[in-house]
Amino acid sequence: MLDTLFKAGVNVVRLNFSHGDPSGQAKRAAEVRAAAARVGAEVGILADLPGPKIRIERFAEGKIKLTMGDRFDLVADANAPAGDQHQVGVSYLGLPQDVTAGDVLLLDDGLMQLQVTDVQGARIVTTVLNDGVLSDRKGLNKQGGGLSLGALTERDKELIGIVAKIGVDFIAVSFCRNAQDMQDARQIAKQHGCDAQLVSKIERTEAIENLVEIVEASDVVMVARGDLGVEIGDAELPGLQKKIIRESLAQNKVVITATQMLQSMVESPIPTRAEVLDVANAVIDGTDAVMLSAETAAGAYPVRAVEAMARICLGAEHQFEFDTDFEAAQRNLQRADQAIAMATMFLSEHIGLGGVVALTESGGTPRFLSRFRSNMPIYAFTRHDGARRQMAMMRGVFPINFDSRGLTPREAARAAIRLLVENERMGPGDRVVFTSGEHMETHGATNTLRLLEVGDDGRATGLGEL
């Protein structure tokens, strides 16, 4: 199944550490690596930390039915009895300190709503606002946010060490509130010798208030629309999605749009028209990646869902012409590779390139190149496995295994172009911009741009520096 999914267009696999045990997830990670090797794909692995997800505890009968107007209590006590028609325990023992009379608590992604009427020690007295069924371990949010629970639990801190040993490429921090949450996660990862990129999941009201600093402290940003939509309300979600994507692109960060993108395909072989538009609009907004969850994890049509997602993304890009917006690009360029990236994309708009070839160590230059949202393919050549897998998340970037050690920049350019011609990604007459550094094995050293043309014999010519 994994082989087929990768051929259909999967670039990154998310392992949800809210479910399963670490040994099982390690086995899945090994299966991902093996399948990617079989099909010759660069596939990243994203470890999604559970975070401080607040849940109700279990019911004696598994579930209950509530009626609007009923009194129903939440008990923040580790020794709370099994739930019944009148009460249930909650996992967050500090909840009574975070709520007051009048607050609305949202359970099961907002399907059940409770209004707080009183707080009596560890007991939160509420009134049920709508009819519905409530079952074991459903999630709990506070409408409008305001919960003081930190982002990294003790379990999360342990898991960072575990996923470091597994060798994941991305670590997603759930329910982050501010830059400090991301900095704490990065520090723990470094202590374990882990160079995975950190993904901030924007899913709390507090995260929106601190968006600029969170994006700055992240490598990748995820628009986690599930819990975010529950806390802020559906009407605010579309505008906030655009805001998060816009801020991420402005800071040269990779961005993911997630949650219920093709939800109907859990049971249906085709998406709804609304879902097609949702995915396409995320692409037009500038997202690097769109994510499937239940559609592939538990759905009846996982391969069809991936194929549909890929088809919609390509269709959106083909029908919506992206104009490279240099006016919106960062003006405070502080590194040579940023300047080279801007010059490269400026050239691509004026001389008709067949592609951009970037020799890279860490993936920094391809990331800057991809921020301009050009239609130009970016071929990123590197010998580092981790860098290739991380670049698989970037829009328009095609990572390629290439060892430039012992080669001069000119020799590397010829070899890279020859490889693209052999793989039928380029042909005679195609013009290419080639970027590299004078010191080929140094991170952040890209400082040279060359304009090349593929000759009739498939060799690169016109190796003049610009």
Tab-separated table of C-alpha atoms in Angstrom:
chain	number	residue	atom	x	y	z
A	1	MET	CA	0.000	0.000	0.000
A	2	LEU	CA	2.782	2.481	0.874
A	3	ASP	CA	4.454	1.934	-2.495
A	4	THR	CA	1.206	2.814	-4.259
A	5	LEU	CA	0.615	5.874	-2.080
A	6	PHE	CA	4.107	7.214	-2.781
A	7	LYS	CA	3.656	6.701	-6.518
A	8	ALA	CA	0.321	8.543	-6.255
A	9	GLY	CA	2.000	11.632	-4.824
A	10	VAL	CA	2.649	11.325	-1.067
A	11	ASN	CA	5.731	13.349	-0.069
A	12	VAL	CA	5.571	13.169	3.734
A	13	VAL	CA	4.034	10.595	6.086
A	14	ARG	CA	2.635	11.790	9.414
A	15	LEU	CA	2.898	9.496	12.424
A	16	ASN	CA	0.366	10.505	15.068
A	17	PHE	CA	1.892	9.807	18.481
A	18	SER	CA	-1.479	10.395	20.155
A	19	HIS	CA	-2.208	6.812	19.116
A	20	GLY	CA	-0.208	3.622	19.295
A	21	ASP	CA	3.020	2.968	21.154
A	22	PRO	CA	6.528	4.164	20.241
A	23	SER	CA	7.712	0.707	19.179
A	24	GLY	CA	4.808	0.409	16.771
A	25	GLN	CA	5.513	3.862	15.357
A	26	ALA	CA	9.196	2.983	14.940
A	27	LYS	CA	8.144	-0.063	12.927
A	28	ARG	CA	5.920	2.107	10.735
A	29	ALA	CA	8.774	4.554	10.190
A	30	ALA	CA	11.003	1.690	9.039
A	31	GLU	CA	8.273	0.551	6.640
A	32	VAL	CA	8.068	4.084	5.215
A	33	ARG	CA	11.829	4.193	4.643
A	34	ALA	CA	11.793	0.769	2.977
A	35	ALA	CA	8.860	1.604	0.697
A	36	ALA	CA	10.400	4.938	-0.311
A	37	ALA	CA	13.627	3.159	-1.242
A	38	ARG	CA	11.728	0.601	-3.320
A	39	VAL	CA	9.984	3.232	-5.449
A	40	GLY	CA	12.902	5.674	-5.513
A	41	ALA	CA	11.004	8.468	-3.748
A	42	GLU	CA	12.186	11.058	-1.236
A	43	VAL	CA	9.587	10.771	1.539
A	44	GLY	CA	9.819	12.619	4.841
A	45	ILE	CA	8.439	11.427	8.181
A	46	LEU	CA	6.602	13.842	10.477
A	47	ALA	CA	6.186	12.893	14.147
A	48	ASP	CA	3.089	14.605	15.535
A	49	LEU	CA	3.367	15.027	19.315
A	50	PRO	CA	0.133	14.569	21.312
A	51	GLY	CA	0.424	17.859	23.181
A	52	PRO	CA	-1.860	18.849	26.047
A	53	LYS	CA	-5.090	17.653	24.455
A	54	ILE	CA	-7.820	18.011	27.077
A	55	ARG	CA	-10.285	15.137	27.111
A	56	ILE	CA	-13.167	13.937	29.177
A	57	GLU	CA	-12.645	10.564	30.845
A	58	ARG	CA	-14.589	7.365	30.242
A	59	PHE	CA	-18.249	6.615	30.950
A	60	ALA	CA	-19.415	3.526	32.805
A	61	GLU	CA	-21.613	2.638	29.823
A	62	GLY	CA	-19.290	3.975	27.128
A	63	LYS	CA	-21.566	6.862	26.161
A	64	ILE	CA	-24.549	8.919	27.304
A	65	LYS	CA	-27.272	11.005	25.685
A	66	LEU	CA	-27.610	14.625	26.823
A	67	THR	CA	-30.600	16.913	26.374
A	68	MET	CA	-30.543	20.696	26.046
A	69	GLY	CA	-31.075	22.308	29.450
A	70	ASP	CA	-29.669	19.380	31.446
A	71	ARG	CA	-27.176	20.001	34.219
A	72	PHE	CA	-23.919	18.196	33.541
A	73	ASP	CA	-20.780	18.444	35.686
A	74	LEU	CA	-17.125	18.117	34.748
A	75	VAL	CA	-14.938	16.840	37.578
A	76	ALA	CA	-11.240	17.776	37.572
A	77	ASP	CA	-10.131	15.050	39.958
A	78	ALA	CA	-7.759	12.185	39.232
A	79	ASN	CA	-9.998	9.942	41.351
A	80	ALA	CA	-13.270	10.934	39.691
A	81	PRO	CA	-15.605	7.949	39.235
A	82	ALA	CA	-16.569	6.632	35.805
A	83	GLY	CA	-18.903	9.033	34.038
A	84	ASP	CA	-22.692	8.813	34.060
A	85	GLN	CA	-25.691	10.878	33.019
A	86	HIS	CA	-24.774	13.623	35.472
A	87	GLN	CA	-20.986	13.984	35.431
A	88	VAL	CA	-17.669	12.872	33.949
A	89	GLY	CA	-14.021	13.407	34.827
A	90	VAL	CA	-11.620	15.564	32.774
A	91	SER	CA	-7.922	14.985	32.085
A	92	TYR	CA	-6.815	18.576	32.844
A	93	LEU	CA	-6.947	19.074	36.593
A	94	GLY	CA	-6.346	22.832	36.283
A	95	LEU	CA	-9.511	23.408	34.250
A	96	PRO	CA	-11.553	24.909	37.158
A	97	GLN	CA	-8.988	27.728	37.456
A	98	ASP	CA	-9.303	28.563	33.737
A	99	VAL	CA	-13.087	28.919	33.486
A	100	THR	CA	-15.750	31.164	34.969
A	101	ALA	CA	-19.531	31.347	34.794
A	102	GLY	CA	-20.665	32.146	31.263
A	103	ASP	CA	-17.799	30.392	29.476
A	104	VAL	CA	-18.759	27.899	26.767
A	105	LEU	CA	-16.943	24.561	26.630
A	106	LEU	CA	-16.926	22.645	23.349
A	107	LEU	CA	-16.713	18.860	23.367
A	108	ASP	CA	-16.171	16.432	20.487
A	109	ASP	CA	-15.019	19.130	18.007
A	110	GLY	CA	-17.934	21.356	18.979
A	111	LEU	CA	-20.704	18.794	18.508
A	112	MET	CA	-21.610	19.114	22.200
A	113	GLN	CA	-21.682	22.530	23.880
A	114	LEU	CA	-21.782	23.214	27.608
A	115	GLN	CA	-22.110	26.595	29.334
A	116	VAL	CA	-20.423	27.018	32.701
A	117	THR	CA	-22.828	28.167	35.420
A	118	ASP	CA	-20.662	27.673	38.510
A	119	VAL	CA	-17.284	26.414	39.690
A	120	GLN	CA	-17.298	24.502	42.979
A	121	GLY	CA	-13.736	23.480	43.793
A	122	ALA	CA	-12.808	20.694	41.376
A	123	ARG	CA	-16.370	20.524	40.041
A	124	ILE	CA	-17.467	22.616	37.055
A	125	VAL	CA	-21.242	22.925	36.850
A	126	THR	CA	-22.559	23.382	33.307
A	127	THR	CA	-25.812	23.565	31.378
A	128	VAL	CA	-26.124	21.530	28.170
A	129	LEU	CA	-26.761	23.821	25.177
A	130	ASN	CA	-27.773	21.198	22.607
A	131	ASP	CA	-29.020	17.634	22.333
A	132	GLY	CA	-26.441	14.993	21.500
A	133	VAL	CA	-24.501	11.876	22.366
A	134	LEU	CA	-21.241	12.065	24.312
A	135	SER	CA	-18.833	9.128	24.415
A	136	ASP	CA	-15.504	8.218	26.007
A	137	ARG	CA	-12.372	10.393	25.737
A	138	LYS	CA	-13.769	13.166	23.567
A	139	GLY	CA	-11.733	16.347	23.241
A	140	LEU	CA	-12.575	19.549	25.119
A	141	ASN	CA	-11.948	23.162	24.055
A	142	LYS	CA	-12.841	26.517	25.522
A	143	GLN	CA	-14.608	28.819	23.091
A	144	GLY	CA	-12.376	31.827	22.483
A	145	GLY	CA	-9.343	30.142	24.057
A	146	GLY	CA	-7.788	31.154	27.361
A	147	LEU	CA	-6.615	27.828	28.763
A	148	SER	CA	-3.280	28.148	30.565
A	149	LEU	CA	-2.055	24.643	29.818
A	150	GLY	CA	1.473	24.635	28.331
A	151	ALA	CA	2.255	23.124	24.933
A	152	LEU	CA	4.871	20.536	25.922
A	153	THR	CA	3.772	17.862	28.357
A	154	GLU	CA	6.214	15.556	30.125
A	155	ARG	CA	5.125	12.853	27.701
A	156	ASP	CA	5.952	15.130	24.743
A	157	LYS	CA	9.434	15.725	26.132
A	158	GLU	CA	9.998	11.972	26.411
A	159	LEU	CA	8.692	11.440	22.889
A	160	ILE	CA	11.113	13.972	21.395
A	161	GLY	CA	13.944	11.737	22.591
A	162	ILE	CA	12.203	8.686	21.141
A	163	VAL	CA	11.525	10.225	17.717
A	164	ALA	CA	15.122	11.467	17.615
A	165	LYS	CA	16.258	7.827	17.774
A	166	ILE	CA	13.722	6.857	15.113
A	167	GLY	CA	15.244	9.523	12.869
A	168	VAL	CA	12.175	11.501	11.852
A	169	ASP	CA	12.500	14.532	9.585
A	170	PHE	CA	9.871	16.771	11.201
A	171	ILE	CA	8.490	17.143	14.739
A	172	ALA	CA	5.095	18.817	15.105
A	173	VAL	CA	4.428	20.695	18.358
A	174	SER	CA	0.714	20.581	19.152
A	175	PHE	CA	-1.186	23.464	20.761
A	176	CYS	CA	1.820	25.816	20.844
A	177	ARG	CA	1.021	29.201	22.396
A	178	ASN	CA	4.123	31.299	21.771
A	179	ALA	CA	7.711	31.280	20.525
A	180	GLN	CA	8.963	29.940	23.860
A	181	ASP	CA	7.070	26.682	23.322
A	182	MET	CA	8.910	26.180	20.025
A	183	GLN	CA	12.256	27.187	21.519
A	184	ASP	CA	11.785	24.709	24.366
A	185	ALA	CA	11.043	21.916	21.888
A	186	ARG	CA	14.087	22.851	19.795
A	187	GLN	CA	16.343	22.814	22.855
A	188	ILE	CA	15.153	19.339	23.851
A	189	ALA	CA	15.637	18.075	20.295
A	190	LYS	CA	19.191	19.437	20.231
A	191	GLN	CA	19.957	17.702	23.521
A	192	HIS	CA	19.096	14.437	21.778
A	193	GLY	CA	21.185	15.272	18.710
A	194	CYS	CA	18.080	15.631	16.568
A	195	ASP	CA	18.110	17.965	13.559
A	196	ALA	CA	14.473	17.419	12.577
A	197	GLN	CA	12.648	20.543	11.473
A	198	LEU	CA	10.061	21.854	13.953
A	199	VAL	CA	6.451	22.306	12.884
A	200	SER	CA	4.262	24.697	14.877
A	201	LYS	CA	0.611	23.642	14.819
A	202	ILE	CA	-1.526	26.772	14.920
A	203	GLU	CA	-4.663	25.551	16.678
A	204	ARG	CA	-5.204	27.838	19.687
A	205	THR	CA	-6.470	31.384	20.021
A	206	GLU	CA	-3.270	32.286	21.862
A	207	ALA	CA	-1.234	31.121	18.857
A	208	ILE	CA	-3.064	33.572	16.595
A	209	GLU	CA	-2.267	36.399	19.005
A	210	ASN	CA	1.434	35.426	18.933
A	211	LEU	CA	1.544	34.336	15.290
A	212	VAL	CA	4.514	36.422	14.127
A	213	GLU	CA	6.849	35.213	16.886
A	214	ILE	CA	5.724	31.585	16.544
A	215	VAL	CA	6.374	31.577	12.785
A	216	GLU	CA	9.795	33.114	13.391
A	217	ALA	CA	10.658	30.339	15.865
A	218	SER	CA	9.467	27.546	13.526
A	219	ASP	CA	10.839	25.786	10.459
A	220	VAL	CA	7.394	24.769	9.219
A	221	VAL	CA	3.923	26.068	10.115
A	222	MET	CA	0.731	23.997	10.073
A	223	VAL	CA	-2.733	25.509	9.734
A	224	ALA	CA	-4.395	22.965	12.045
A	225	ARG	CA	-7.995	23.795	11.263
A	226	GLY	CA	-9.648	21.260	13.562
A	227	ASP	CA	-9.115	22.607	17.069
A	228	LEU	CA	-8.520	26.121	15.716
A	229	GLY	CA	-11.951	26.163	14.112
A	230	VAL	CA	-13.534	24.896	17.310
A	231	GLU	CA	-11.956	27.640	19.448
A	232	ILE	CA	-12.405	30.630	17.134
A	233	GLY	CA	-15.540	29.622	15.239
A	234	ASP	CA	-16.095	28.635	11.615
A	235	ALA	CA	-16.699	32.167	10.351
A	236	GLU	CA	-13.211	33.334	11.320
A	237	LEU	CA	-11.359	30.303	9.984
A	238	PRO	CA	-11.038	31.143	6.240
A	239	GLY	CA	-9.525	34.555	6.908
A	240	LEU	CA	-7.142	33.173	9.516
A	241	GLN	CA	-5.986	30.419	7.163
A	242	LYS	CA	-4.992	33.073	4.634
A	243	LYS	CA	-3.330	35.148	7.356
A	244	ILE	CA	-1.242	32.221	8.615
A	245	ILE	CA	-0.139	31.242	5.103
A	246	ARG	CA	0.696	34.857	4.241
A	247	GLU	CA	2.795	35.336	7.391
A	248	SER	CA	4.618	32.042	6.837
A	249	LEU	CA	5.540	32.958	3.265
A	250	ALA	CA	6.626	36.443	4.352
A	251	GLN	CA	9.096	34.834	6.760
A	252	ASN	CA	10.297	32.266	4.187
A	253	LYS	CA	8.776	29.368	6.135
A	254	VAL	CA	7.177	26.221	4.736
A	255	VAL	CA	3.439	25.953	5.438
A	256	ILE	CA	0.982	23.034	5.610
A	257	THR	CA	-2.818	23.258	5.415
A	258	ALA	CA	-4.559	20.421	7.251
A	259	THR	CA	-7.807	18.904	8.548
A	260	GLN	CA	-10.879	17.568	6.732
A	261	MET	CA	-9.643	18.577	3.288
A	262	LEU	CA	-11.216	15.525	1.622
A	263	GLN	CA	-13.195	14.237	4.603
A	264	SER	CA	-16.015	12.765	2.507
A	265	MET	CA	-13.503	10.382	0.912
A	266	VAL	CA	-13.334	8.434	4.153
A	267	GLU	CA	-16.432	6.741	2.738
A	268	SER	CA	-16.843	8.117	-0.798
A	269	PRO	CA	-14.644	7.334	-3.838
A	270	ILE	CA	-14.843	10.944	-5.031
A	271	PRO	CA	-14.559	14.309	-3.214
A	272	THR	CA	-17.333	16.859	-2.958
A	273	ARG	CA	-17.115	20.014	-5.061
A	274	ALA	CA	-16.702	22.033	-1.860
A	275	GLU	CA	-13.671	19.927	-0.918
A	276	VAL	CA	-12.160	20.395	-4.376
A	277	LEU	CA	-12.484	24.155	-3.973
A	278	ASP	CA	-11.053	24.003	-0.439
A	279	VAL	CA	-7.884	22.232	-1.586
A	280	ALA	CA	-7.521	24.459	-4.651
A	281	ASN	CA	-7.950	27.639	-2.618
A	282	ALA	CA	-5.229	26.531	-0.194
A	283	VAL	CA	-2.905	26.061	-3.180
A	284	ILE	CA	-3.822	29.478	-4.564
A	285	ASP	CA	-3.249	31.004	-1.099
A	286	GLY	CA	0.328	29.704	-1.309
A	287	THR	CA	0.428	26.613	0.892
A	288	ASP	CA	3.377	24.278	0.324
A	289	ALA	CA	1.542	21.129	1.348
A	290	VAL	CA	-1.980	19.876	1.935
A	291	MET	CA	-2.543	17.074	4.413
A	292	LEU	CA	-4.819	14.055	4.576
A	293	SER	CA	-5.648	12.429	7.914
A	294	ALA	CA	-8.552	10.008	8.334
A	295	GLU	CA	-8.882	9.825	4.552
A	296	THR	CA	-5.709	7.730	4.338
A	297	ALA	CA	-5.362	6.466	7.923
A	298	ALA	CA	-8.811	4.891	8.200
A	299	GLY	CA	-10.674	5.641	4.977
A	300	ALA	CA	-12.034	3.189	2.427
A	301	TYR	CA	-10.252	4.864	-0.504
A	302	PRO	CA	-6.761	5.969	0.607
A	303	VAL	CA	-5.099	5.783	-2.823
A	304	ARG	CA	-7.981	7.532	-4.553
A	305	ALA	CA	-7.832	10.283	-1.921
A	306	VAL	CA	-4.134	10.888	-2.616
A	307	GLU	CA	-4.701	10.802	-6.369
A	308	ALA	CA	-7.579	13.271	-6.034
A	309	MET	CA	-5.500	15.591	-3.855
A	310	ALA	CA	-2.597	15.557	-6.323
A	311	ARG	CA	-4.938	16.113	-9.263
A	312	ILE	CA	-6.629	19.093	-7.598
A	313	CYS	CA	-3.297	20.690	-6.652
A	314	LEU	CA	-1.950	20.382	-10.195
A	315	GLY	CA	-5.200	21.674	-11.641
A	316	ALA	CA	-5.142	24.725	-9.386
A	317	GLU	CA	-1.556	25.515	-10.347
A	318	HIS	CA	-2.199	25.084	-14.072
A	319	GLN	CA	-5.321	27.246	-14.119
A	320	PHE	CA	-4.054	29.975	-11.813
A	321	GLU	CA	-0.977	31.664	-13.224
A	322	PHE	CA	1.378	32.708	-10.446
A	323	ASP	CA	3.076	36.039	-11.040
A	324	THR	CA	6.373	36.131	-9.176
A	325	ASP	CA	5.803	38.976	-6.733
A	326	PHE	CA	9.135	40.681	-6.172
A	327	GLU	CA	7.432	43.647	-4.524
A	328	ALA	CA	6.239	41.373	-1.718
A	329	ALA	CA	9.620	39.676	-1.347
A	330	GLN	CA	11.782	40.361	1.677
A	331	ARG	CA	13.847	43.521	1.284
A	332	ASN	CA	16.150	42.948	4.232
A	333	LEU	CA	18.257	40.263	2.562
A	334	GLN	CA	21.028	39.329	4.947
A	335	ARG	CA	22.574	36.310	3.224
A	336	ALA	CA	24.158	35.707	-0.150
A	337	ASP	CA	21.961	32.671	-0.843
A	338	GLN	CA	18.822	34.800	-0.368
A	339	ALA	CA	20.110	37.326	-2.889
A	340	ILE	CA	21.037	34.556	-5.342
A	341	ALA	CA	17.536	33.082	-4.987
A	342	MET	CA	15.894	36.426	-5.778
A	343	ALA	CA	18.166	37.006	-8.781
A	344	THR	CA	17.459	33.489	-10.051
A	345	MET	CA	13.700	33.894	-9.963
A	346	PHE	CA	13.968	37.340	-11.560
A	347	LEU	CA	15.838	35.713	-14.453
A	348	SER	CA	13.229	32.969	-14.706
A	349	GLU	CA	10.569	35.601	-15.375
A	350	HIS	CA	12.471	37.170	-18.261
A	351	ILE	CA	14.463	34.585	-20.221
A	352	GLY	CA	12.295	31.457	-20.304
A	353	LEU	CA	13.998	28.800	-18.225
A	354	GLY	CA	13.378	25.074	-18.306
A	355	GLY	CA	14.221	24.838	-14.639
A	356	VAL	CA	16.477	25.859	-11.784
A	357	VAL	CA	19.256	23.613	-10.502
A	358	ALA	CA	20.467	24.273	-6.956
A	359	LEU	CA	23.394	22.495	-5.348
A	360	THR	CA	22.643	22.617	-1.639
A	361	GLU	CA	23.814	21.213	1.671
A	362	SER	CA	20.913	22.062	3.979
A	363	GLY	CA	18.119	23.026	1.567
A	364	GLY	CA	18.233	26.742	2.377
A	365	THR	CA	18.574	28.040	-1.183
A	366	PRO	CA	15.769	25.834	-2.605
A	367	ARG	CA	13.532	27.040	0.227
A	368	PHE	CA	14.191	30.693	-0.659
A	369	LEU	CA	13.630	29.888	-4.335
A	370	SER	CA	10.312	28.182	-3.632
A	371	ARG	CA	8.975	31.179	-1.672
A	372	PHE	CA	8.543	33.110	-4.946
A	373	ARG	CA	5.830	30.661	-6.074
A	374	SER	CA	7.113	30.509	-9.639
A	375	ASN	CA	5.909	27.838	-12.066
A	376	MET	CA	9.555	26.919	-12.582
A	377	PRO	CA	10.644	23.451	-11.289
A	378	ILE	CA	13.466	23.654	-8.754
A	379	TYR	CA	15.822	20.679	-8.835
A	380	ALA	CA	17.657	20.496	-5.513
A	381	PHE	CA	20.815	18.366	-5.605
A	382	THR	CA	22.327	17.186	-2.319
A	383	ARG	CA	24.082	14.158	-0.872
A	384	HIS	CA	22.350	14.507	2.498
A	385	ASP	CA	19.405	12.129	2.978
A	386	GLY	CA	17.768	14.266	5.670
A	387	ALA	CA	17.959	17.447	3.606
A	388	ARG	CA	16.320	15.723	0.629
A	389	ARG	CA	13.476	14.410	2.762
A	390	GLN	CA	12.903	17.828	4.341
A	391	MET	CA	12.886	19.505	0.923
A	392	ALA	CA	10.128	17.091	-0.144
A	393	MET	CA	7.775	19.358	1.846
A	394	MET	CA	8.629	22.457	-0.231
A	395	ARG	CA	6.383	23.574	-3.056
A	396	GLY	CA	7.905	23.094	-6.513
A	397	VAL	CA	11.141	21.535	-5.213
A	398	PHE	CA	12.325	18.173	-6.542
A	399	PRO	CA	15.147	16.777	-4.357
A	400	ILE	CA	17.762	14.620	-6.117
A	401	ASN	CA	20.553	12.519	-4.626
A	402	PHE	CA	23.874	13.938	-5.821
A	403	ASP	CA	27.361	13.855	-4.325
A	404	SER	CA	29.418	16.868	-5.419
A	405	ARG	CA	32.453	16.095	-3.279
A	406	GLY	CA	35.657	16.259	-5.278
A	407	LEU	CA	34.014	18.184	-8.135
A	408	THR	CA	34.599	21.786	-9.116
A	409	PRO	CA	31.449	23.921	-9.501
A	410	ARG	CA	31.715	23.611	-13.303
A	411	GLU	CA	32.119	19.837	-13.146
A	412	ALA	CA	29.183	19.598	-10.747
A	413	ALA	CA	27.041	21.704	-13.092
A	414	ARG	CA	27.799	19.461	-16.066
A	415	ALA	CA	27.144	16.297	-14.046
A	416	ALA	CA	23.848	17.610	-12.633
A	417	ILE	CA	22.539	18.678	-16.048
A	418	ARG	CA	23.591	15.347	-17.542
A	419	LEU	CA	21.615	13.541	-14.825
A	420	LEU	CA	18.489	15.602	-15.588
A	421	VAL	CA	18.815	14.904	-19.319
A	422	GLU	CA	19.237	11.166	-18.683
A	423	ASN	CA	16.053	11.210	-16.575
A	424	GLU	CA	14.226	13.126	-19.341
A	425	ARG	CA	13.552	16.120	-17.123
A	426	MET	CA	15.404	18.382	-19.548
A	427	GLY	CA	16.353	18.282	-23.201
A	428	PRO	CA	18.324	20.100	-25.916
A	429	GLY	CA	17.683	23.833	-26.006
A	430	ASP	CA	16.464	24.117	-22.415
A	431	ARG	CA	17.962	26.991	-20.467
A	432	VAL	CA	18.862	26.434	-16.848
A	433	VAL	CA	20.005	28.616	-13.980
A	434	PHE	CA	22.531	26.784	-11.823
A	435	THR	CA	23.304	27.962	-8.272
A	436	SER	CA	26.125	26.766	-6.047
A	437	GLY	CA	28.830	27.909	-3.672
A	438	GLU	CA	32.541	28.229	-4.154
A	439	HIS	CA	32.932	25.865	-1.209
A	440	MET	CA	30.614	23.042	-2.182
A	441	GLU	CA	30.296	21.299	1.187
A	442	THR	CA	29.586	24.403	3.291
A	443	HIS	CA	26.103	25.168	4.643
A	444	GLY	CA	24.678	28.531	3.544
A	445	ALA	CA	27.539	29.197	1.113
A	446	THR	CA	25.571	29.611	-2.141
A	447	ASN	CA	27.038	32.699	-3.809
A	448	THR	CA	27.278	31.875	-7.528
A	449	LEU	CA	24.726	31.884	-10.328
A	450	ARG	CA	25.342	30.491	-13.825
A	451	LEU	CA	23.151	30.526	-16.921
A	452	LEU	CA	23.429	27.256	-18.840
A	453	GLU	CA	21.897	25.793	-21.971
A	454	VAL	CA	21.504	22.121	-22.808
A	455	GLY	CA	23.231	21.361	-26.099
A	456	ASP	CA	22.152	18.901	-28.789
A	457	ASP	CA	24.464	16.323	-27.246
A	458	GLY	CA	22.835	16.784	-23.820
A	459	ARG	CA	25.828	18.584	-22.361
A	460	ALA	CA	25.656	21.924	-20.569
A	461	THR	CA	27.096	24.860	-22.492
A	462	GLY	CA	27.423	28.593	-21.927
A	463	LEU	CA	28.943	28.255	-18.476
A	464	GLY	CA	29.380	31.984	-18.025
A	465	GLU	CA	28.894	33.441	-14.570
A	466	LEU	CA	26.331	36.224	-14.119
